[in-house]
Coordinates of C-alpha atoms in Angstrom, one line a residue:
X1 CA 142.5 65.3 108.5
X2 CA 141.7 68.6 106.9
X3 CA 139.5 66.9 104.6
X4 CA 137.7 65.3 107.7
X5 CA 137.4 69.1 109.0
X6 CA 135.9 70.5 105.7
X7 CA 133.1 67.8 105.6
X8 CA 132.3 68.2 109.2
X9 CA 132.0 72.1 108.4
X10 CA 129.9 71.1 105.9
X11 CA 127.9 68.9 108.0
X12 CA 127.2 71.8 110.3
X13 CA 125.9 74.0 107.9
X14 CA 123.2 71.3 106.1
X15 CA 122.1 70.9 110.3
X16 CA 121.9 75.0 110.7
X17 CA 119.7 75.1 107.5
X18 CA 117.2 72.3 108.3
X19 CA 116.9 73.0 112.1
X20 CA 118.0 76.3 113.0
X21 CA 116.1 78.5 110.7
X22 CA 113.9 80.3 112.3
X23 CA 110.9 82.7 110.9
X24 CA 108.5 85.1 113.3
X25 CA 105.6 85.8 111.1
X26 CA 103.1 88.4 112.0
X27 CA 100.0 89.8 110.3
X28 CA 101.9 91.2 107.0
X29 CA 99.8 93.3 104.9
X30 CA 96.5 93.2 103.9
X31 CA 97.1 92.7 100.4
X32 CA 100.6 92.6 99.5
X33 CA 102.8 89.3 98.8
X34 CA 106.1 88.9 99.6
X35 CA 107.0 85.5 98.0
X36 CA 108.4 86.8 94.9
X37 CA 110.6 84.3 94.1
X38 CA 112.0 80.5 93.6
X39 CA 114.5 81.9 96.2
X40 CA 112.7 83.7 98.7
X41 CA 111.0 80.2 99.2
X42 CA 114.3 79.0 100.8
X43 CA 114.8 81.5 103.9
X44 CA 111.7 84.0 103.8
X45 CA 114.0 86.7 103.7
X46 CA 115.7 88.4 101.2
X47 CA 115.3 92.2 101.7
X48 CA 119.5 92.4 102.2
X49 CA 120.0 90.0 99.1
X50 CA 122.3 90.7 96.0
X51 CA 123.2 87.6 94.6
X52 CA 120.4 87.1 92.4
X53 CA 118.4 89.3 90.3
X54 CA 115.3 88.7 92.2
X55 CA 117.1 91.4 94.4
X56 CA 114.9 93.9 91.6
X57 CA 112.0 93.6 93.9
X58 CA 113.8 92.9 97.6
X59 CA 117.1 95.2 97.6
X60 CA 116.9 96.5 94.6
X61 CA 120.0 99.2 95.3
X62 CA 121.8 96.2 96.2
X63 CA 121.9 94.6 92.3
X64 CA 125.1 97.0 91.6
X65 CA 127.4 94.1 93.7
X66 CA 126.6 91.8 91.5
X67 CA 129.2 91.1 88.9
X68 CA 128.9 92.7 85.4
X69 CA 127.1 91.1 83.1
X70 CA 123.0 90.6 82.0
X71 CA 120.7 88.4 84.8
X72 CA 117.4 86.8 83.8
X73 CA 115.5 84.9 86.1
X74 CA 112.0 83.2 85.9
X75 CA 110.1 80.9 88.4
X76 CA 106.4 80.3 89.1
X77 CA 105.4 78.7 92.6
X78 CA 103.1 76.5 93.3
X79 CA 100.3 77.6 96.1
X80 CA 98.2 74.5 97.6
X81 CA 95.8 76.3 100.1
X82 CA 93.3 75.2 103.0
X83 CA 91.9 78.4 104.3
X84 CA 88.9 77.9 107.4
X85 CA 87.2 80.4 109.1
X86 CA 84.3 79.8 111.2
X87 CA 81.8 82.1 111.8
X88 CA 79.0 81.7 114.7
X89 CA 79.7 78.0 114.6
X90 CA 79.7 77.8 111.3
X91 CA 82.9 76.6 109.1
X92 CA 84.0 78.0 105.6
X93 CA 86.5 76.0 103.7
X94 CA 87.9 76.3 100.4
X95 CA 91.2 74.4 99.0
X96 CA 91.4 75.4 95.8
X97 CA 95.0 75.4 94.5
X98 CA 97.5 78.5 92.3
X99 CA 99.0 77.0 89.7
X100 CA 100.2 79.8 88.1
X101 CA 101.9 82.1 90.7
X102 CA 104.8 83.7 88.2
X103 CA 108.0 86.2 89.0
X104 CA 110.2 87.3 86.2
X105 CA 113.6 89.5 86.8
X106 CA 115.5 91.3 84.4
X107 CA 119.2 92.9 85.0
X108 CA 122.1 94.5 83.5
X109 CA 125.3 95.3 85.4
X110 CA 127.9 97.6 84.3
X111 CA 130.9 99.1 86.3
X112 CA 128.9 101.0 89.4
X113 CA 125.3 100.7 87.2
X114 CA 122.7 98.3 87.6
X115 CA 119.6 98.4 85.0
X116 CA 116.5 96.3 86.1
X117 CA 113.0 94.9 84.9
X118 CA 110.3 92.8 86.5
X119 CA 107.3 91.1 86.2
X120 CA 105.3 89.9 89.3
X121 CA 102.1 89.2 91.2
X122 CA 102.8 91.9 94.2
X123 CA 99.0 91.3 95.6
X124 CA 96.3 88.8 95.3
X125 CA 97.5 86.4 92.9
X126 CA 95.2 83.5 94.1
X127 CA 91.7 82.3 94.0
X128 CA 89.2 80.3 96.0
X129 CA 85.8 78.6 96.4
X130 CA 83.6 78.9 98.9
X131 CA 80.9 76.3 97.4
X132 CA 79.1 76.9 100.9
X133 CA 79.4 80.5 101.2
X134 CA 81.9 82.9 103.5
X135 CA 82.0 85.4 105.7
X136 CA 81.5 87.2 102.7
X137 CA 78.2 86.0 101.6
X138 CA 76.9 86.1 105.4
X139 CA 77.4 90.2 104.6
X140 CA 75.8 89.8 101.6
X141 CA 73.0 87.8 102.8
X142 CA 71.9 90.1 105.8
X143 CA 71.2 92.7 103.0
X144 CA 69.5 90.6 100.7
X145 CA 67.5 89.6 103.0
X146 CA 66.3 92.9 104.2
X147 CA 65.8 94.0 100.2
X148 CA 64.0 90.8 99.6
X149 CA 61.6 91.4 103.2
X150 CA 60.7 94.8 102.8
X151 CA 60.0 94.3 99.1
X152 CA 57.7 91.1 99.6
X153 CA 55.7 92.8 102.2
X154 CA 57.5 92.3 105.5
X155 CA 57.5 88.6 104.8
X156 CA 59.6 86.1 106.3
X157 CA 62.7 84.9 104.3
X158 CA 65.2 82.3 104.8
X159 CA 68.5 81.1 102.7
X160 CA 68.7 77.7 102.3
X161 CA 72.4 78.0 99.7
X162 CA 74.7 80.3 99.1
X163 CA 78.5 79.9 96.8
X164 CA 81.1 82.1 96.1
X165 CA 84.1 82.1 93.7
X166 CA 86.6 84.9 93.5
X167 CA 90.3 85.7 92.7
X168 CA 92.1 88.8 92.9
X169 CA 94.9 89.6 90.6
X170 CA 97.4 92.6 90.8
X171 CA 99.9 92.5 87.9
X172 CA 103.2 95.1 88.6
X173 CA 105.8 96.0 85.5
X174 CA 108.5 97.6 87.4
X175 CA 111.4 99.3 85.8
X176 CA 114.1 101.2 87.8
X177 CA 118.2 101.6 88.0
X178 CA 120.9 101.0 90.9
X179 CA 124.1 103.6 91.2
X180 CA 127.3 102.5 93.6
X181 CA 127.6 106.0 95.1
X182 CA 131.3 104.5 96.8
X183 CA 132.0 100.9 97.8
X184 CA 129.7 101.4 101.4
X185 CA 126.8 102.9 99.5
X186 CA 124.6 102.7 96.9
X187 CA 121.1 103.8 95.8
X188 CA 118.2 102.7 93.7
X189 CA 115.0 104.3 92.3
X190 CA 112.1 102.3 90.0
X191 CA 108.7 103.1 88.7
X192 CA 106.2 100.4 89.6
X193 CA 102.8 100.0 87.1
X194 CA 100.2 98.2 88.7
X195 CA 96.6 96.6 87.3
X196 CA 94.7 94.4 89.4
X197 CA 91.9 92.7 88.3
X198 CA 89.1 91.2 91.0
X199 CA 86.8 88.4 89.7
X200 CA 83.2 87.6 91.8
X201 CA 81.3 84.7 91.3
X202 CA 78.2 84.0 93.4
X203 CA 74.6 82.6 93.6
X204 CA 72.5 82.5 96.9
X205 CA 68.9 80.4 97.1
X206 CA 66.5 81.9 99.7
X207 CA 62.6 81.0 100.2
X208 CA 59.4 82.8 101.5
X209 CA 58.1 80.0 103.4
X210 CA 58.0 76.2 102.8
X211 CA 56.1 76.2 100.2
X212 CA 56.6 79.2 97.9
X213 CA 59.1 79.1 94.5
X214 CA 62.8 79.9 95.6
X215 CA 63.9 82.8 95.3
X216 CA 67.5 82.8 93.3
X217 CA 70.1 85.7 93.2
X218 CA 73.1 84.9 91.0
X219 CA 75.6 87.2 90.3
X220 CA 79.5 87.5 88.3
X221 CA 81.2 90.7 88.1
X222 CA 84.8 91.8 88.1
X223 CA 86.3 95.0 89.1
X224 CA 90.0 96.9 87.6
X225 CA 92.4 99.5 88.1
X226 CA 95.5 100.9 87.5
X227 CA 98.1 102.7 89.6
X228 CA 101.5 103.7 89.4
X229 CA 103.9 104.0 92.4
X230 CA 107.9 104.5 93.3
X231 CA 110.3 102.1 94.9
X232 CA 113.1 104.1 96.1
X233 CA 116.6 101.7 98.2
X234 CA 119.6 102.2 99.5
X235 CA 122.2 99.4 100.4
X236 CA 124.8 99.5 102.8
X237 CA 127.9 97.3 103.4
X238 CA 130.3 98.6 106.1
X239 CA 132.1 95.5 106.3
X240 CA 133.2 92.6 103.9
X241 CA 131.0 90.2 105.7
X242 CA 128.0 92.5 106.4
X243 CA 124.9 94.1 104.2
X244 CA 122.2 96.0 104.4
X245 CA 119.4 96.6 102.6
X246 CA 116.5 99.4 102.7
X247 CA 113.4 99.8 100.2
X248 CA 110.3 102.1 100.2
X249 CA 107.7 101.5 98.2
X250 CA 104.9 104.3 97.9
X251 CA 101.2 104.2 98.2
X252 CA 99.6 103.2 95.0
X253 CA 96.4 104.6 94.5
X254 CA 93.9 102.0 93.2
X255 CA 90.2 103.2 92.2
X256 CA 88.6 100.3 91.0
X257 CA 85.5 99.9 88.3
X258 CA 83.2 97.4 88.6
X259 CA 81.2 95.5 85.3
X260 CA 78.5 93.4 86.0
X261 CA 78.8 90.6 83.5
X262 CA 75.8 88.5 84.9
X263 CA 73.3 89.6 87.5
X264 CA 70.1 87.4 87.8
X265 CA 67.2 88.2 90.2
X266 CA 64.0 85.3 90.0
X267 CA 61.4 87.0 92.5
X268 CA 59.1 89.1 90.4
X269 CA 59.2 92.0 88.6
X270 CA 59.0 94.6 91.1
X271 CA 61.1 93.0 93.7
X272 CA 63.8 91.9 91.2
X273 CA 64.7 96.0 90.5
X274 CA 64.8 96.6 93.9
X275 CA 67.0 93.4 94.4
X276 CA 69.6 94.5 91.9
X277 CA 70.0 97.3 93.0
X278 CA 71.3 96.2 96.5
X279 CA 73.7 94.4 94.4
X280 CA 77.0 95.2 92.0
X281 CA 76.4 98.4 89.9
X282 CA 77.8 98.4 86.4
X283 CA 80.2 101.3 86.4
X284 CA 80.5 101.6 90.4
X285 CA 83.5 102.9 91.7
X286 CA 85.4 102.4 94.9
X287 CA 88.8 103.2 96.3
X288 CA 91.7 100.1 97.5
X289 CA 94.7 101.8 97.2
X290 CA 98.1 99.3 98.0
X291 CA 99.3 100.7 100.7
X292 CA 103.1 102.0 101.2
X293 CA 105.4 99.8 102.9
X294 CA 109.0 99.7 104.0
X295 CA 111.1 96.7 103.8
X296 CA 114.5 96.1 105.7
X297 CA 117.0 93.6 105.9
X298 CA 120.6 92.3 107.5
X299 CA 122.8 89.3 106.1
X300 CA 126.5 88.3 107.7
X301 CA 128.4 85.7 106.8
X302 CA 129.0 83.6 109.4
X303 CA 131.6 81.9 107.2
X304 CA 132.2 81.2 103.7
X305 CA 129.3 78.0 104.5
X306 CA 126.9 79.8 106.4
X307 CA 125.3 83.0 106.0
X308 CA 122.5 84.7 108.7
X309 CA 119.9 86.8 107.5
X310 CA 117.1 88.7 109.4
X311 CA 114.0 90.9 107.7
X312 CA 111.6 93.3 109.0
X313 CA 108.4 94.8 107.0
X314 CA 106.6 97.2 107.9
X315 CA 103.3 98.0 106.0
X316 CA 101.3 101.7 106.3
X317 CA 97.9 100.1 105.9
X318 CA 96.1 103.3 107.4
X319 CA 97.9 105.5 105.1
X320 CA 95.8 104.2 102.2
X321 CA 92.8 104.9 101.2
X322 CA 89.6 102.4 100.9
X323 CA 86.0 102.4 100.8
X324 CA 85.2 98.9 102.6
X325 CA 86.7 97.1 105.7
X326 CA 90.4 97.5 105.1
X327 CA 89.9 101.1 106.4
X328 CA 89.5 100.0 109.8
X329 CA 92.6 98.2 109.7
X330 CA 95.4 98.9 111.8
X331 CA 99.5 99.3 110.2
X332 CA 101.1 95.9 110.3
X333 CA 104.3 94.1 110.3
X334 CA 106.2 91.0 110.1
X335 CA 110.1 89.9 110.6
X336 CA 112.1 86.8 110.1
X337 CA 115.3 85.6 110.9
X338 CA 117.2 82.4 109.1

């Protein structure tokens, strides 16, 4: 009979975990990622976690309960995309796949010390292809056009193509350390290095009436930076059952430098300096700094078979600075609960 009762408890918990999880995602951040991990993948929320040493990036403070000892973990997820947007009654597609999304955690636990390393994607991290443009291009393309019209005389100009194929990468080293200030608290601080890398791609066909040559503009550039920021936690258990977990990460200034790799303007000889000039400038700099953010979590176990866990992010978008859209964007957040 109490074997009966075990499996039946056991039962319970498989049902709670395939149809009572439940996430509430809002708009996140603009650039950040918070899938860090094999794990992460299995609730969406692991800012109160310290059973695993991906807890270097969600509580880090909390790595001191785990038991002494060196951790090592690697993973890489799989990301198959469909991303649409439709812009007046137009659709933009792209499904191109990340292979290669990577995360790898270091740690070394002794007594009430906790040493940790990582490696991971903390933005971008994915790329697409717009093989019939984007709303990007259509931004693009209204200031093309208006090079291309006042340089040819006022005449009329019309795009009959445009692609576009980009990927953003932001690469963070972080290094940092955990102390067990008593058995309720404990406290973390780390050093994050940051270089992101942002690769363009595109070529737009335009014509000056039905019969004139087209007009091409093709164009491959990539910008980079490098930023360093802090990632300070604290953890908190007040009971057995019950954790906590807090982290702030800092603003990381970005400033990023853009190298025109291929820029190729077919009007005439005139028109094609004043062309590229509306376009990418080798050495042009602007500022998209990752902005700070504050992560928080709760987990309680339920029983020894089933745990709860609930997450809340909150990300300070209009804290950091930027020289294109993102500075009109608003602070954002999202929660879960599993």
């Amino acid at each position: 009979m109490r074997n009966l009762f075990t499996l039946m408890k056991v039962f319970i918990c498989i049902l709670a975990l395939i149809f009572v999880r439940v996430d509430i995602l809002f708009a996140g951040g603009v650039d950040e990622n918070m899938n860090q991990s094999a794990e992460y993948t299995r609730t969406l929320n692991r800012n109160a976690s310290t059973d695993s040493a991906d807890a270097s990036f969600y509580n880090p403070a909390g790595l001191v309960k785990l038991g002494d000892g060196t951790y090592i973990s690697v993973s890489n997820q799989f990301i198959f995309k469909n991303y649409r947007h439709e812009v007046s009654g137009t659709e933009y597609k792209t499904d191109y796949p990340t292979l290669f999304f990577h995360d790898i955690y270091a740690v070394y636990k002794k007594d009430r010390w906790s040493a940790f390393a990582s490696l991971t994607v903390p933005g971008g991290g994915g790329k697409v292809d717009y093989k019939d443009g984007s709303s990007t291009t259509l931004g693009l393309r209204t200031q093309i056009a208006s090079s291309l019209s006042s340089a040819l005389g006022g005449s009329t100009i019309t795009n009959s193509s445009m692609s576009i194929m980009a990927d953003s990468y932001y690469l963070g080293g972080t290094m940092g350390g955990a102390y067990a200030v008593s058995d309720l608290v404990s406290l973390s601080i780390g050093l994050r290095y940051i270089s992101v890398t942002n690769f363009t791609d595109g070529a737009e066909t335009w014509k000056q009436g039905p019969a004139a040559v087209p007009i091409t503009v093709d164009l491959e550039y990539d910008e980079k930076a490098q930023g360093l920021g802090g990632i300070l936690g604290i953890n908190i258990s007040p009971k057995k059952e019950l954790n906590i977990g807090l982290r702030y990460e800092t603003r990381t200034d970005l400033n990023l430098e853009t190298s025109v790799r291929r820029q190729s303007v077919t009007v005439n000889g005139t028109t094609n300096a004043i062309l590229s000039a509306a376009l990418a400038t080798n050495g042009k700099k602007r500022r998209n700094d990752l902005p700070a953010m504050l992560g928080s979590g709760a987990s309680y176990m339920v029983s020894p078979e089933l745990r709860a866990e609930v997450d809340f992010n909150y990300y300070f978008t209009q804290q950091a600075n930027a020289d294109d859209a993102k500075r009109n964007y608003k602070d954002s957040w999202e929660s879960g609960f599993a």
